Short mmCIF file of C-alpha atoms and ligand atoms in Angstrom, two decimals:
data_model
loop_
_atom_site.label_atom_id
_atom_site.label_comp_id
_atom_site.label_asym_id
_atom_site.label_seq_id
_atom_site.Cartn_x
_atom_site.Cartn_y
_atom_site.Cartn_z
CA MET I 1 -105.73 150.37 214.51
CA LEU I 2 -107.50 147.77 217.00
CA THR I 3 -105.41 144.66 217.30
CA ARG I 4 -107.21 141.62 218.57
CA VAL I 5 -105.32 138.78 220.25
CA SER I 6 -106.74 135.30 220.13
CA ARG I 7 -105.35 132.48 222.22
CA VAL I 8 -105.65 129.33 220.21
CA ASN I 9 -104.88 125.69 221.16
CA PRO I 10 -101.53 124.69 219.58
CA SER I 11 -102.36 120.97 219.21
CA ASN I 12 -106.02 121.28 218.23
CA PRO I 13 -106.69 124.85 216.85
CA GLU I 14 -110.25 125.99 217.33
CA PRO I 15 -111.79 125.99 213.56
CA PHE I 16 -113.73 129.30 214.32
CA LYS I 17 -110.76 131.11 215.34
CA ILE I 18 -108.77 129.81 212.40
CA ASP I 19 -111.42 130.82 210.08
CA LEU I 20 -111.66 134.30 211.51
CA ALA I 21 -108.01 134.65 211.07
CA ALA I 22 -108.02 133.14 207.42
CA ARG I 23 -110.84 135.73 206.53
CA ILE I 24 -108.71 138.78 207.77
CA ILE I 25 -105.96 137.51 205.47
CA LEU I 26 -108.12 137.17 202.53
CA ASP I 27 -109.52 140.61 203.16
CA GLY I 28 -106.10 141.97 202.86
CA GLY I 29 -105.25 142.36 206.47
CA LEU I 30 -102.43 141.24 208.81
CA VAL I 31 -102.42 138.18 211.03
CA VAL I 32 -99.45 137.24 213.26
CA PHE I 33 -99.22 133.48 213.78
CA PRO I 34 -96.79 131.03 215.45
CA THR I 35 -94.83 128.66 213.35
CA GLU I 36 -92.27 126.12 214.75
CA THR I 37 -89.51 128.50 213.91
CA VAL I 38 -90.61 132.03 215.12
CA TYR I 39 -93.80 134.21 215.06
CA GLY I 40 -94.67 135.19 211.36
CA LEU I 41 -96.33 138.24 210.25
CA GLY I 42 -98.88 137.03 207.60
CA ALA I 43 -100.47 138.50 204.83
CA ASN I 44 -101.81 137.18 201.31
CA ALA I 45 -98.71 136.86 199.36
CA LEU I 46 -100.47 137.22 196.04
CA ASN I 47 -102.14 140.57 197.19
CA PRO I 48 -99.56 143.48 196.72
CA SER I 49 -101.44 145.98 198.85
CA ALA I 50 -101.51 143.37 201.63
CA VAL I 51 -97.89 142.53 201.23
CA LYS I 52 -97.11 146.37 201.17
CA LYS I 53 -98.61 146.61 204.69
CA ILE I 54 -96.03 143.96 206.06
CA PHE I 55 -93.10 146.28 204.69
CA LEU I 56 -94.62 149.40 206.27
CA VAL I 57 -95.36 147.70 209.73
CA LYS I 58 -92.00 145.99 210.07
CA GLY I 59 -90.11 148.93 208.64
CA ARG I 60 -88.43 146.47 206.43
CA PRO I 61 -86.55 147.47 203.40
CA ALA I 62 -88.42 146.95 200.17
CA ASP I 63 -85.58 145.10 198.58
CA ASN I 64 -85.64 142.32 201.46
CA PRO I 65 -87.91 139.71 200.12
CA LEU I 66 -90.35 137.61 201.93
CA ILE I 67 -90.93 133.76 202.53
CA LEU I 68 -94.11 132.19 201.06
CA HIS I 69 -95.67 129.65 203.52
CA ILE I 70 -97.82 127.08 201.66
CA GLN I 71 -99.52 124.14 203.07
CA HIS I 72 -98.93 121.30 200.36
CA MET I 73 -96.21 120.56 197.77
CA ASN I 74 -98.82 120.86 194.89
CA ASP I 75 -99.23 124.67 195.86
CA LEU I 76 -95.63 124.94 194.50
CA LYS I 77 -96.72 124.52 190.85
CA ALA I 78 -98.35 127.78 190.51
CA LEU I 79 -95.65 129.60 192.43
CA ALA I 80 -92.32 128.23 190.97
CA ARG I 81 -90.75 127.16 187.75
CA ASN I 82 -88.11 124.65 186.78
CA VAL I 83 -87.92 123.18 190.23
CA SER I 84 -84.91 120.82 190.06
CA ARG I 85 -84.84 117.26 191.17
CA LYS I 86 -82.67 118.08 194.08
CA ALA I 87 -85.06 120.68 195.28
CA THR I 88 -88.14 118.16 195.09
CA LYS I 89 -86.02 115.77 197.13
CA LEU I 90 -85.45 118.25 199.92
CA ALA I 91 -88.90 119.28 200.06
CA ARG I 92 -89.99 115.56 200.16
CA GLU I 93 -87.70 114.82 202.84
CA PHE I 94 -87.95 117.87 205.08
CA TRP I 95 -91.35 119.67 204.61
CA PRO I 96 -93.25 120.44 206.62
CA GLY I 97 -90.46 121.88 208.54
CA PRO I 98 -88.01 124.55 208.98
CA LEU I 99 -86.29 124.61 205.60
CA THR I 100 -86.88 127.40 203.08
CA LEU I 101 -86.05 126.84 199.36
CA VAL I 102 -85.19 129.52 196.92
CA LEU I 103 -86.58 128.82 193.46
CA GLU I 104 -87.31 130.46 190.26
CA LYS I 105 -90.47 132.48 190.46
CA SER I 106 -93.69 132.16 188.31
CA GLN I 107 -95.54 135.21 187.01
CA ARG I 108 -98.17 134.61 189.60
CA VAL I 109 -96.14 136.04 192.44
CA PRO I 110 -95.99 139.82 192.56
CA GLN I 111 -92.52 141.66 192.46
CA ILE I 112 -93.32 143.42 195.89
CA THR I 113 -93.40 139.77 197.51
CA THR I 114 -90.08 138.89 196.23
CA GLY I 115 -88.57 142.52 196.68
CA GLY I 116 -88.10 142.71 192.97
CA LEU I 117 -86.09 139.43 192.47
CA ASP I 118 -87.06 136.76 189.94
CA THR I 119 -86.95 134.00 192.61
CA ILE I 120 -89.13 133.07 195.45
CA ALA I 121 -88.44 131.70 198.90
CA VAL I 122 -90.94 129.01 199.91
CA ARG I 123 -91.64 126.50 202.81
CA ILE I 124 -94.24 124.33 204.47
CA PRO I 125 -94.32 125.02 208.17
CA SER I 126 -94.91 122.05 210.50
CA ASP I 127 -96.69 124.08 213.17
CA ILE I 128 -100.39 123.10 213.28
CA ILE I 129 -101.66 126.41 213.79
CA SER I 130 -99.87 127.81 210.82
CA LEU I 131 -100.63 124.89 208.70
CA SER I 132 -104.49 125.31 209.51
CA LEU I 133 -104.47 128.76 208.93
CA ILE I 134 -102.84 128.57 205.44
CA ARG I 135 -105.03 125.77 204.47
CA ALA I 136 -108.19 127.82 205.57
CA ALA I 137 -107.03 130.78 203.49
CA GLY I 138 -106.27 128.61 200.43
CA ILE I 139 -103.58 131.07 199.26
CA PRO I 140 -99.73 131.35 199.99
CA VAL I 141 -99.20 133.42 202.99
CA ALA I 142 -96.09 135.74 203.09
CA ALA I 143 -94.76 135.80 206.71
CA PRO I 144 -91.47 137.34 207.66
CA SER I 145 -90.58 137.32 211.36
CA ALA I 146 -93.30 139.18 213.46
CA ASN I 147 -90.77 141.81 214.78
CA VAL I 148 -89.99 145.58 213.83
CA SER I 149 -86.80 145.13 211.60
CA GLY I 150 -83.62 145.25 213.64
CA ARG I 151 -85.39 143.67 216.64
CA PRO I 152 -84.90 139.89 217.74
CA SER I 153 -87.44 137.65 216.03
CA PRO I 154 -90.49 136.98 218.40
CA THR I 155 -90.89 133.35 220.01
CA ARG I 156 -93.74 134.27 222.16
CA ALA I 157 -96.98 136.34 221.55
CA SER I 158 -95.72 138.81 224.17
CA HIS I 159 -92.77 139.87 222.16
CA VAL I 160 -95.06 140.33 219.11
CA LEU I 161 -97.13 142.71 221.43
CA GLU I 162 -94.16 144.63 222.25
CA ASP I 163 -93.44 145.37 218.55
CA LEU I 164 -96.66 145.37 216.58
CA TYR I 165 -99.48 146.13 218.98
CA GLY I 166 -101.95 148.56 217.26
CA LYS I 167 -100.33 147.98 213.87
CA VAL I 168 -101.73 144.45 212.82
CA ASP I 169 -105.45 143.02 212.79
CA LEU I 170 -104.79 139.83 214.76
CA ILE I 171 -102.28 138.02 216.88
CA ILE I 172 -102.70 134.41 217.67
CA ASP I 173 -101.17 133.20 220.74
CA GLY I 174 -100.10 129.82 220.38
CA GLY I 175 -97.54 129.67 223.31
CA LYS I 176 -93.73 129.63 222.82
CA THR I 177 -92.48 128.56 219.51
CA ARG I 178 -90.57 125.14 219.36
CA ILE I 179 -87.39 125.94 217.65
CA GLY I 180 -86.82 129.59 218.29
CA LEU I 181 -84.64 130.39 215.23
CA GLU I 182 -85.60 131.07 211.85
CA SER I 183 -85.65 128.37 209.13
CA THR I 184 -82.68 127.51 207.12
CA VAL I 185 -82.52 129.01 203.71
CA ILE I 186 -80.97 127.24 200.58
CA ASP I 187 -80.83 128.64 197.11
CA MET I 188 -81.61 125.91 194.70
CA THR I 189 -81.22 127.84 191.46
CA SER I 190 -77.53 127.35 190.85
CA PRO I 191 -76.08 123.88 190.08
CA VAL I 192 -74.36 123.50 193.68
CA PRO I 193 -77.14 124.74 196.11
CA VAL I 194 -75.96 127.63 198.38
CA LEU I 195 -76.83 128.07 201.99
CA LEU I 196 -78.04 131.53 202.32
CA ARG I 197 -79.17 131.30 206.36
CA PRO I 198 -78.41 128.70 208.61
CA GLY I 199 -81.50 128.05 210.74
CA GLY I 200 -83.71 125.51 212.38
CA LEU I 201 -82.68 122.52 210.23
CA PRO I 202 -79.14 121.55 210.56
CA LEU I 203 -76.84 121.75 207.21
CA GLU I 204 -75.43 118.35 208.05
CA ARG I 205 -78.99 116.81 207.57
CA ILE I 206 -79.47 118.50 204.14
CA ARG I 207 -76.11 117.41 202.82
CA GLU I 208 -77.10 114.01 203.79
CA VAL I 209 -79.91 114.23 201.31
CA ILE I 210 -78.30 116.14 198.24
CA GLY I 211 -74.48 116.01 198.89
CA LYS I 212 -72.59 119.16 198.22
CA ILE I 213 -74.00 122.63 199.48
CA SER I 214 -71.68 125.71 199.35
CA ILE I 215 -71.88 128.40 202.22
CA HIS I 216 -72.43 132.10 201.16
CA SER I 217 -69.63 134.24 202.15
CA SER I 218 -71.94 136.37 204.26
CA ILE I 219 -72.40 133.37 206.70
CA LEU I 220 -68.63 132.85 206.95
CA ASN I 221 -67.86 136.41 207.68
CA PRO I 222 -71.02 138.23 208.43
CA LYS I 223 -69.54 141.14 210.33
CA LYS I 224 -67.34 142.24 207.26
CA ASP I 225 -70.18 141.49 204.84
CA HIS I 226 -73.08 143.46 206.29
CA LEU I 227 -70.99 146.73 206.03
CA LYS I 228 -70.74 146.11 202.41
CA SER I 229 -73.00 147.93 199.75
CA GLY I 230 -75.16 144.84 199.21
CA LYS I 231 -73.98 144.20 195.83
CA GLY I 232 -73.76 140.61 194.90
CA TYR I 233 -75.94 139.58 197.62
CA LYS I 234 -77.94 136.35 196.89
CA SER I 235 -80.23 136.85 199.72
CA PRO I 236 -80.80 140.61 200.31
CA GLY I 237 -81.78 140.18 204.24
CA MET I 238 -78.28 139.25 204.73
CA LYS I 239 -76.97 142.71 204.21
CA TYR I 240 -78.98 143.99 207.00
CA ARG I 241 -77.86 143.93 210.58
CA HIS I 242 -80.26 141.71 211.84
CA TYR I 243 -80.80 140.30 215.25
CA SER I 244 -79.29 143.25 217.20
CA PRO I 245 -80.10 143.64 220.92
CA LYS I 246 -79.96 147.20 222.18
CA ALA I 247 -76.96 146.02 224.42
CA ASP I 248 -73.31 145.58 223.04
CA LEU I 249 -72.64 142.00 222.63
CA ILE I 250 -69.22 141.01 223.12
CA LEU I 251 -68.59 137.46 221.57
CA VAL I 252 -65.35 135.65 222.92
CA LYS I 253 -63.62 132.89 220.69
CA GLY I 254 -60.85 130.52 221.64
CA THR I 255 -59.86 127.85 223.77
CA LYS I 256 -62.09 127.12 226.60
CA ILE I 257 -59.91 127.98 229.43
CA LYS I 258 -58.61 131.24 227.74
CA VAL I 259 -62.23 132.12 226.93
CA ARG I 260 -63.31 131.66 230.40
CA ASN I 261 -60.54 133.90 231.83
CA LYS I 262 -61.28 136.51 229.39
CA ILE I 263 -64.93 136.52 230.38
CA VAL I 264 -63.96 136.95 234.09
CA GLU I 265 -61.72 139.86 233.01
CA LEU I 266 -64.39 141.43 231.06
CA ALA I 267 -67.27 141.10 233.55
CA ARG I 268 -65.12 142.44 236.13
CA ARG I 269 -64.18 145.48 234.05
CA MET I 270 -67.88 145.99 233.43
CA ARG I 271 -68.58 145.91 237.06
CA ASN I 272 -65.74 148.58 237.72
CA GLU I 273 -67.35 150.72 234.93
CA GLN I 274 -70.73 150.14 236.51
CA SER I 275 -72.08 148.65 233.39
CA LYS I 276 -74.86 146.19 233.86
CA SER I 277 -73.81 142.91 232.20
CA VAL I 278 -75.04 139.37 231.44
CA CYS I 279 -72.73 136.34 230.81
CA ILE I 280 -74.36 133.72 228.62
CA MET I 281 -73.13 130.24 229.79
CA THR I 282 -73.38 126.91 228.04
CA LYS I 283 -72.05 125.00 230.94
CA ASN I 284 -73.81 125.03 234.19
CA ILE I 285 -70.45 124.83 236.30
CA ASN I 286 -69.17 126.98 239.23
CA ASN I 287 -67.54 129.86 238.00
CA ASN I 288 -66.10 133.08 239.51
CA TYR I 289 -68.16 135.38 236.98
CA ILE I 290 -69.30 138.67 238.64
CA ALA I 291 -71.78 139.76 236.05
CA ASP I 292 -75.10 141.15 237.19
CA ILE I 293 -76.69 137.91 235.59
CA VAL I 294 -75.05 134.68 234.76
CA TRP I 295 -77.37 133.04 232.36
CA PHE I 296 -77.17 129.17 231.95
CA VAL I 297 -78.81 128.87 228.56
CA GLY I 298 -78.55 125.03 228.32
CA ASN I 299 -75.72 122.82 227.21
CA ASP I 300 -77.49 121.25 224.15
CA PHE I 301 -78.36 123.31 220.96
CA GLU I 302 -81.91 122.61 220.98
CA THR I 303 -82.49 124.44 224.38
CA ILE I 304 -79.90 127.24 223.47
CA SER I 305 -81.77 127.98 220.22
CA ARG I 306 -85.07 128.03 221.81
CA GLY I 307 -84.07 130.53 224.28
CA LEU I 308 -81.66 132.91 222.45
CA PHE I 309 -83.92 135.48 221.30
CA GLU I 310 -85.88 135.54 224.38
CA ILE I 311 -82.53 136.48 226.07
CA PHE I 312 -82.09 139.29 223.63
CA ARG I 313 -85.41 140.69 224.37
CA TYR I 314 -85.19 140.30 228.18
CA VAL I 315 -81.84 142.41 227.85
CA ASP I 316 -83.39 145.01 225.82
CA ASN I 317 -86.19 145.41 228.42
CA HIS I 318 -83.97 145.55 231.41
CA ASN I 319 -81.49 148.25 230.56
CA ILE I 320 -78.45 145.74 230.23
CA ASP I 321 -75.51 147.48 228.85
CA VAL I 322 -73.30 144.47 227.82
CA ILE I 323 -73.92 140.69 226.81
CA ILE I 324 -70.82 138.65 226.99
CA ALA I 325 -71.18 135.34 225.24
CA GLU I 326 -68.82 132.45 224.43
CA GLU I 327 -68.20 130.88 221.17
CA MET I 328 -69.92 127.61 220.33
CA ASP I 329 -69.11 125.02 217.91
CA CYS I 330 -70.31 125.57 214.48
CA VAL I 331 -72.15 122.25 214.05
CA ASP I 332 -75.81 121.02 214.07
CA LEU I 333 -77.83 123.99 215.30
CA GLY I 334 -74.75 125.54 216.60
CA LEU I 335 -73.93 127.09 213.15
CA ALA I 336 -77.33 128.93 213.25
CA VAL I 337 -76.86 130.04 216.93
CA MET I 338 -73.29 131.33 216.03
CA ASP I 339 -74.50 133.17 212.94
CA ARG I 340 -77.15 135.04 215.12
CA LEU I 341 -74.54 135.91 217.81
CA LYS I 342 -71.99 137.07 215.23
CA ARG I 343 -74.65 139.23 213.65
CA ALA I 344 -75.59 140.75 217.08
CA ALA I 345 -72.04 141.15 218.22
CA LYS I 346 -70.66 144.58 218.61
CA GLU I 347 -67.10 143.07 219.06
CA ILE I 348 -65.71 139.63 218.57
CA ILE I 349 -62.46 139.01 220.62
CA SER I 350 -60.13 136.05 219.95
CA VAL I 351 -58.10 134.81 222.91
P1 LIG E 401 -87.57 136.61 207.48
O1 LIG E 401 -88.75 135.97 207.04
O2 LIG E 401 -87.64 137.93 208.19
O3 LIG E 401 -86.97 135.57 208.46
O4 LIG E 401 -86.42 136.67 206.31
C1 LIG E 401 -86.52 135.94 205.14
C2 LIG E 401 -85.25 135.61 204.88
O5 LIG E 401 -85.24 134.99 203.46
C3 LIG E 401 -84.42 137.05 204.28
O6 LIG E 401 -82.96 136.82 204.99
C4 LIG E 401 -84.52 137.11 202.91
O7 LIG E 401 -83.42 137.74 202.26
C5 LIG E 401 -84.45 135.58 202.47
N1 LIG E 401 -85.21 135.39 201.17
C6 LIG E 401 -86.52 135.64 200.90
N2 LIG E 401 -86.77 135.58 199.56
C7 LIG E 401 -85.71 135.28 198.99
C8 LIG E 401 -85.10 135.11 197.59
N3 LIG E 401 -86.14 135.06 196.69
N4 LIG E 401 -83.95 134.78 197.37
C9 LIG E 401 -82.98 134.84 198.54
N5 LIG E 401 -83.19 135.09 199.69
C10 LIG E 401 -84.67 135.34 200.12
MG1 LIG E 402 -86.63 138.49 210.14
#
């Protein structure tokens, strides 16, 4: 298949480029576009054969449902039923933005889009290109992350080219995504809402608006949970080993000084074993790490989030054997960063 690449101005998208992309989606094709979280692989969410292509191209298991992207709250009426007051409150407060709500589904949404579930996941993105595209298409756009399943989510068009060139009709290049992590997913169908995936909107901010939210066990303990059969999963995506770089990721937890000492020891061992290693650092201080690359990823969560998947991709493309990362606080965006690190980790060492 011929894949076209179209560079679009992220702050003032050229209408003829957006119209072309919308036309492809309406004709049942696949268009990759940037959102504020990561790049999405978009198709008409109401067209089963278009949605099927998403699953094929990504190699995504059929029971892993897709997020519907809409451009206005009014679009919810046709797609969801029994939307609670709390859900409406969250939508009013945080849409457009990196928050996905799981709601009861209406008849209009095909089963294939929701992986056979009777709920939908839906959000309004804030990125101008994505909003313009959804508006021009005039239908809800199903758009999971635009990577082959199991690879890190793409935060640049070049990442999408690596995974999907020749498999989609069009890739819109709108530059680097602002947040760099996927959206926060909350199940609003139970009396106490449940956090299904930490993401670009911090849990603390959501709790400020609706109070109590419980955290699904697969977030508290992802390593143990992803090995299970998948029974009892609220969000099927959580049972798969997401976000996994080819290199072995070792995550070191514990008090700062012990963590540092352990990382020094591990990096030295890798060197002796002639393994190529990367240390991910959140403090740009003098250290005696002797890894092949010591990567300062920033000391604030926004910067760390923005660059995390890019590091995974870099490592995949440069034959690095081992990534050594230190634990971060599970507050603010740190909860999502740690979730991705834990899911990517081969080993978690507590010191
Ligand atoms: P992705 O778009 O690739 O970032 O993945 C979407 C995430 O949303 C996956 O973890 C899905 O399992 C989750 N999701 C989508 N639809 C639903 C739903 N109806 N109920 C629960 N989780 C969902
Ligand atoms: Mg994904």
